[in-house]
Amino acid sequence: MKDKELTTEQKIKYVQDTLFVISGKWKLPILIAMNQGCYRFRDIQRSVLPITTRVLSRELKDLEENKLVIRTVYDAPKTVEYTVSPYCKSLKPLVDEMIKWGQNHRRKISGK
Amino acid sequence: MKDKELTTEQKIKYVQDTLFVISGKWKLPILIAMNQGCYRFRDIQRSVLPITTRVLSRELKDLEENKLVIRTVYDAPKTVEYTVSPYCKSLKPLVDEMIKWGQNHRRKISGK
DNA sequence: CTGTATCCATGATGATACTG
DNA sequence: CAGTATCATCATGGATACAG
């Protein structure tokens, strides 16, 4: 954890791991929407339109496997709830950086 | 730039912009290799094996369009050099975060 | 509402050969 | 060495219908 001396290969591997978890068209948008308070399947879908149920279902499963979201089923009445896990908060610095960089990049490219 | 009050839609848009620029299997590995001192087409290819010339060529063009790498042609002898642009340094905080997160995530998933 | 099942379109990547 | 051209393959995501 304190070892900053990673080889290039290791750096590449870790970056690819990260990309693998968060890339794709929808994963981060879904997480952002969920952080905004959406927790029902339908609510999430509406927030991240135009995602289809098939894709949303798949993405939520991936996120669950990566321990970023938690799926809870309640009986009586039967409902399903998705919530971001505590671990998901560890993504915040990364996402914030991405927002910042993307915002700046848009200026850089279109403005110039 | 000081305006932190972005809407969810804006955040999603900027994140997607960023993902679009850096995602794909090779872009970040290429940039990392270039930061390690590779500047010739062939050197880069060897560092990021097993990328093909076709894909590397395409990726370098994309990166050039996004002003992250600079392609320079010299005569006498005719050589082509790729270098990371100064602007590319703006990606460092993001990449560092990705390395850090990926490293931790591997522990989280495999260790648990 | 919360999904799953099919089928399909597209883009991204790979293999290989070839050119200046 | 620095690419381009072609063709093949595969992963991603979309459309639609349908099930519990």
XYZ file of C-alpha atoms (C1' of nucleotides) in Angstrom:
264
model
C 0.000 0.000 0.000
C 2.863 2.276 0.651
C 4.840 0.745 -2.168
C 4.854 3.338 -4.897
C 7.424 1.477 -6.956
C 5.190 -0.361 -9.314
C 6.541 -1.640 -12.578
C 5.055 -0.429 -15.810
C 3.437 -3.818 -16.249
C 1.792 -3.596 -12.867
C 0.544 -0.101 -13.496
C -0.938 -1.208 -16.773
C -2.560 -4.196 -15.161
C -4.168 -2.151 -12.413
C -5.368 0.491 -14.801
C -6.895 -2.164 -16.989
C -8.570 -3.736 -13.979
C -10.104 -0.401 -13.120
C -11.177 0.259 -16.668
C -12.722 -3.171 -16.847
C -14.863 -2.495 -13.800
C -16.094 0.968 -14.675
C -16.041 1.114 -18.424
C -18.866 0.517 -20.725
C -21.469 3.018 -21.607
C -23.585 2.737 -18.507
C -21.833 1.664 -15.319
C -20.781 5.054 -14.054
C -23.986 6.765 -15.130
C -25.859 4.127 -13.169
C -23.766 4.655 -10.077
C -24.146 8.390 -10.318
C -27.890 8.052 -10.619
C -27.977 5.708 -7.656
C -26.015 8.163 -5.603
C -28.689 10.662 -6.466
C -31.220 8.538 -4.672
C -32.522 6.028 -7.154
C -32.807 2.549 -5.769
C -35.580 0.824 -7.660
C -34.910 -0.896 -10.968
C -37.457 1.236 -12.753
C -36.228 4.455 -11.189
C -32.680 3.748 -12.211
C -33.775 2.940 -15.719
C -35.671 6.190 -16.015
C -32.707 8.158 -14.743
C -30.292 6.668 -17.175
C -32.472 6.574 -20.236
C -32.418 5.194 -22.846
C -31.023 2.050 -21.296
C -32.966 -1.136 -21.879
C -33.974 -3.563 -19.165
C -31.703 -6.192 -20.591
C -28.646 -4.000 -20.396
C -29.506 -2.486 -17.042
C -29.997 -5.920 -15.592
C -26.622 -7.023 -16.823
C -24.845 -3.920 -15.612
C -26.339 -4.180 -12.157
C -25.160 -7.762 -11.924
C -21.647 -6.768 -12.912
C -21.646 -3.999 -10.353
C -22.927 -6.380 -7.736
C -20.163 -8.867 -8.505
C -17.678 -6.087 -8.021
C -19.255 -5.280 -4.676
C -20.224 -1.812 -5.755
C -23.962 -2.231 -5.419
C -26.082 -4.310 -3.116
C -29.275 -5.988 -4.188
C -31.839 -6.612 -1.528
C -35.132 -8.439 -1.891
C -37.986 -7.751 0.452
C -41.134 -9.779 0.805
C -44.478 -8.344 1.627
C -44.750 -6.582 -0.657
C -42.141 -8.152 -2.827
C -39.777 -5.427 -3.893
C -36.188 -5.267 -4.983
C -33.907 -2.525 -3.882
C -30.507 -1.582 -5.188
C -28.166 0.494 -3.122
C -24.612 1.595 -3.561
C -22.327 -0.225 -1.186
C -20.063 1.544 1.283
C -17.166 0.284 -0.807
C -18.580 2.208 -3.735
C -17.539 5.400 -2.034
C -13.937 4.474 -2.751
C -14.699 5.303 -6.363
C -15.555 8.885 -5.580
C -12.081 10.410 -5.997
C -11.787 8.632 -9.319
C -15.178 9.713 -10.553
C -14.580 13.261 -9.420
C -11.343 13.294 -11.350
C -13.153 12.008 -14.406
C -15.810 14.673 -14.156
C -13.177 17.346 -13.785
C -11.038 16.060 -16.595
C -13.972 15.560 -18.945
C -15.196 19.063 -18.283
C -11.813 20.534 -18.982
C -11.241 18.340 -21.988
C -14.414 19.498 -23.634
C -13.148 23.046 -23.420
C -9.761 21.989 -24.684
C -11.102 20.225 -27.746
C -14.111 22.255 -28.766
C -12.794 25.613 -27.683
C -9.613 25.205 -29.638
C -14.140 26.002 -13.271
C -15.065 26.935 -9.763
C -18.632 25.882 -10.332
C -19.041 22.644 -8.438
C -22.793 22.583 -8.871
C -23.093 20.357 -11.846
C -26.308 18.574 -12.590
C -26.406 14.821 -12.677
C -26.748 14.998 -16.432
C -23.647 17.129 -16.733
C -21.654 14.851 -14.495
C -22.689 11.868 -16.561
C -21.818 13.654 -19.759
C -18.350 14.621 -18.573
C -17.639 11.180 -17.213
C -18.693 9.659 -20.501
C -16.470 12.085 -22.366
C -13.545 11.031 -20.259
C -14.310 7.363 -20.648
C -14.586 7.812 -24.361
C -11.122 9.301 -24.591
C -9.272 6.845 -22.387
C -11.197 3.650 -22.651
C -10.533 0.791 -24.920
C -8.048 -1.881 -24.325
C -4.932 0.017 -25.301
C -5.006 3.789 -24.887
C -3.809 4.053 -21.323
C -1.257 1.269 -21.685
C 0.130 3.134 -24.666
C 0.351 6.391 -22.767
C 1.993 4.705 -19.815
C 4.551 3.096 -22.075
C 5.231 6.408 -23.759
C 5.759 8.032 -20.409
C 8.318 5.350 -19.775
C 10.342 6.651 -22.681
C 9.064 4.905 -25.765
C 8.649 7.225 -28.687
C 9.108 5.160 -31.805
C 6.191 3.262 -33.313
C 8.051 -0.009 -33.045
C 9.171 0.619 -29.487
C 5.664 1.413 -28.379
C 4.369 -1.696 -30.055
C 6.921 -3.862 -28.285
C 6.064 -2.312 -24.948
C 2.376 -2.899 -25.264
C 2.390 -6.307 -26.829
C 0.467 -8.010 -28.259
C -0.983 -5.005 -30.036
C -1.015 -5.127 -33.819
C 0.242 -2.352 -36.056
C -3.236 -1.773 -37.321
C -4.648 -1.149 -33.874
C -1.677 0.801 -32.627
C -1.878 3.061 -35.630
C -5.512 3.741 -34.960
C -5.040 4.347 -31.273
C -2.206 6.770 -31.846
C -4.390 8.713 -34.246
C -7.180 8.904 -31.692
C -4.777 10.080 -29.034
C -3.380 12.649 -31.406
C -6.852 13.967 -32.160
C -7.400 14.367 -28.461
C -4.153 16.293 -28.220
C -2.610 13.756 -25.898
C 0.223 12.712 -28.153
C 2.214 14.575 -30.742
C 3.432 13.006 -33.943
C 6.529 14.487 -35.464
C 8.138 13.549 -38.747
C 11.817 14.204 -39.325
C 13.630 14.014 -42.625
C 17.195 12.927 -42.983
C 16.903 10.244 -41.883
C 13.203 9.952 -42.188
C 11.869 8.984 -38.809
C 8.617 9.387 -36.982
C 8.469 10.220 -33.351
C 5.572 10.094 -30.960
C 5.686 12.029 -27.748
C 3.190 12.673 -25.029
C 1.981 16.245 -25.130
C 2.232 18.604 -22.190
C -1.537 18.423 -21.987
C -1.220 14.704 -21.430
C 0.142 15.433 -17.981
C -3.311 16.570 -16.988
C -4.282 12.919 -17.076
C -1.805 11.987 -14.388
C -4.043 12.474 -11.349
C -6.706 10.411 -13.057
C -4.341 7.632 -14.039
C -2.795 7.580 -10.597
C -6.225 7.214 -9.093
C -6.960 4.374 -11.458
C -3.767 2.576 -10.556
C -4.494 3.014 -6.894
C -8.077 1.923 -7.156
C -7.281 -1.057 -9.356
C -4.629 -2.213 -6.957
C -6.956 -1.997 -4.017
C -9.843 -3.527 -5.907
C -7.820 -6.611 -6.747
C -7.282 -7.173 -3.064
C -10.923 -6.526 -2.339
C -12.184 -9.028 -4.859
C -9.640 -11.797 -4.804
C -8.714 -11.524 -1.161
C -12.286 -11.701 -0.032
C -42.244 -4.041 -11.544
C -38.211 -6.915 -12.233
C -36.309 -9.131 -14.873
C -34.991 -13.139 -18.896
C -34.793 -14.804 -23.774
C -33.951 -14.048 -28.679
C -32.316 -11.990 -32.310
C -29.682 -8.443 -34.524
C -26.545 -4.289 -35.605
C -22.348 -2.253 -34.833
C -17.929 -1.291 -33.367
C -13.707 -2.811 -31.603
C -10.041 -5.858 -32.057
C -7.208 -9.637 -34.288
C -4.575 -12.033 -38.302
C -2.216 -11.503 -42.152
C -0.320 -9.538 -46.071
C 1.479 -5.791 -48.284
C 3.486 -0.794 -49.499
C 6.760 3.260 -49.338
C 10.514 1.127 -39.798
C 5.880 3.008 -40.178
C 2.188 2.231 -41.507
C -2.399 0.688 -44.755
C -5.648 -2.818 -46.715
C -8.626 -6.756 -46.167
C -10.941 -9.982 -44.023
C -12.484 -12.451 -39.870
C -14.067 -12.594 -35.214
C -15.907 -11.137 -30.925
C -17.862 -8.200 -27.393
C -21.224 -4.646 -26.528
C -25.286 -2.882 -26.728
C -30.141 -2.288 -28.832
C -35.134 -3.987 -30.078
C -38.632 -6.623 -28.867
C -41.284 -9.963 -26.669
C -42.412 -12.305 -22.808
C -42.389 -14.458 -17.882
C -42.958 -14.393 -12.719
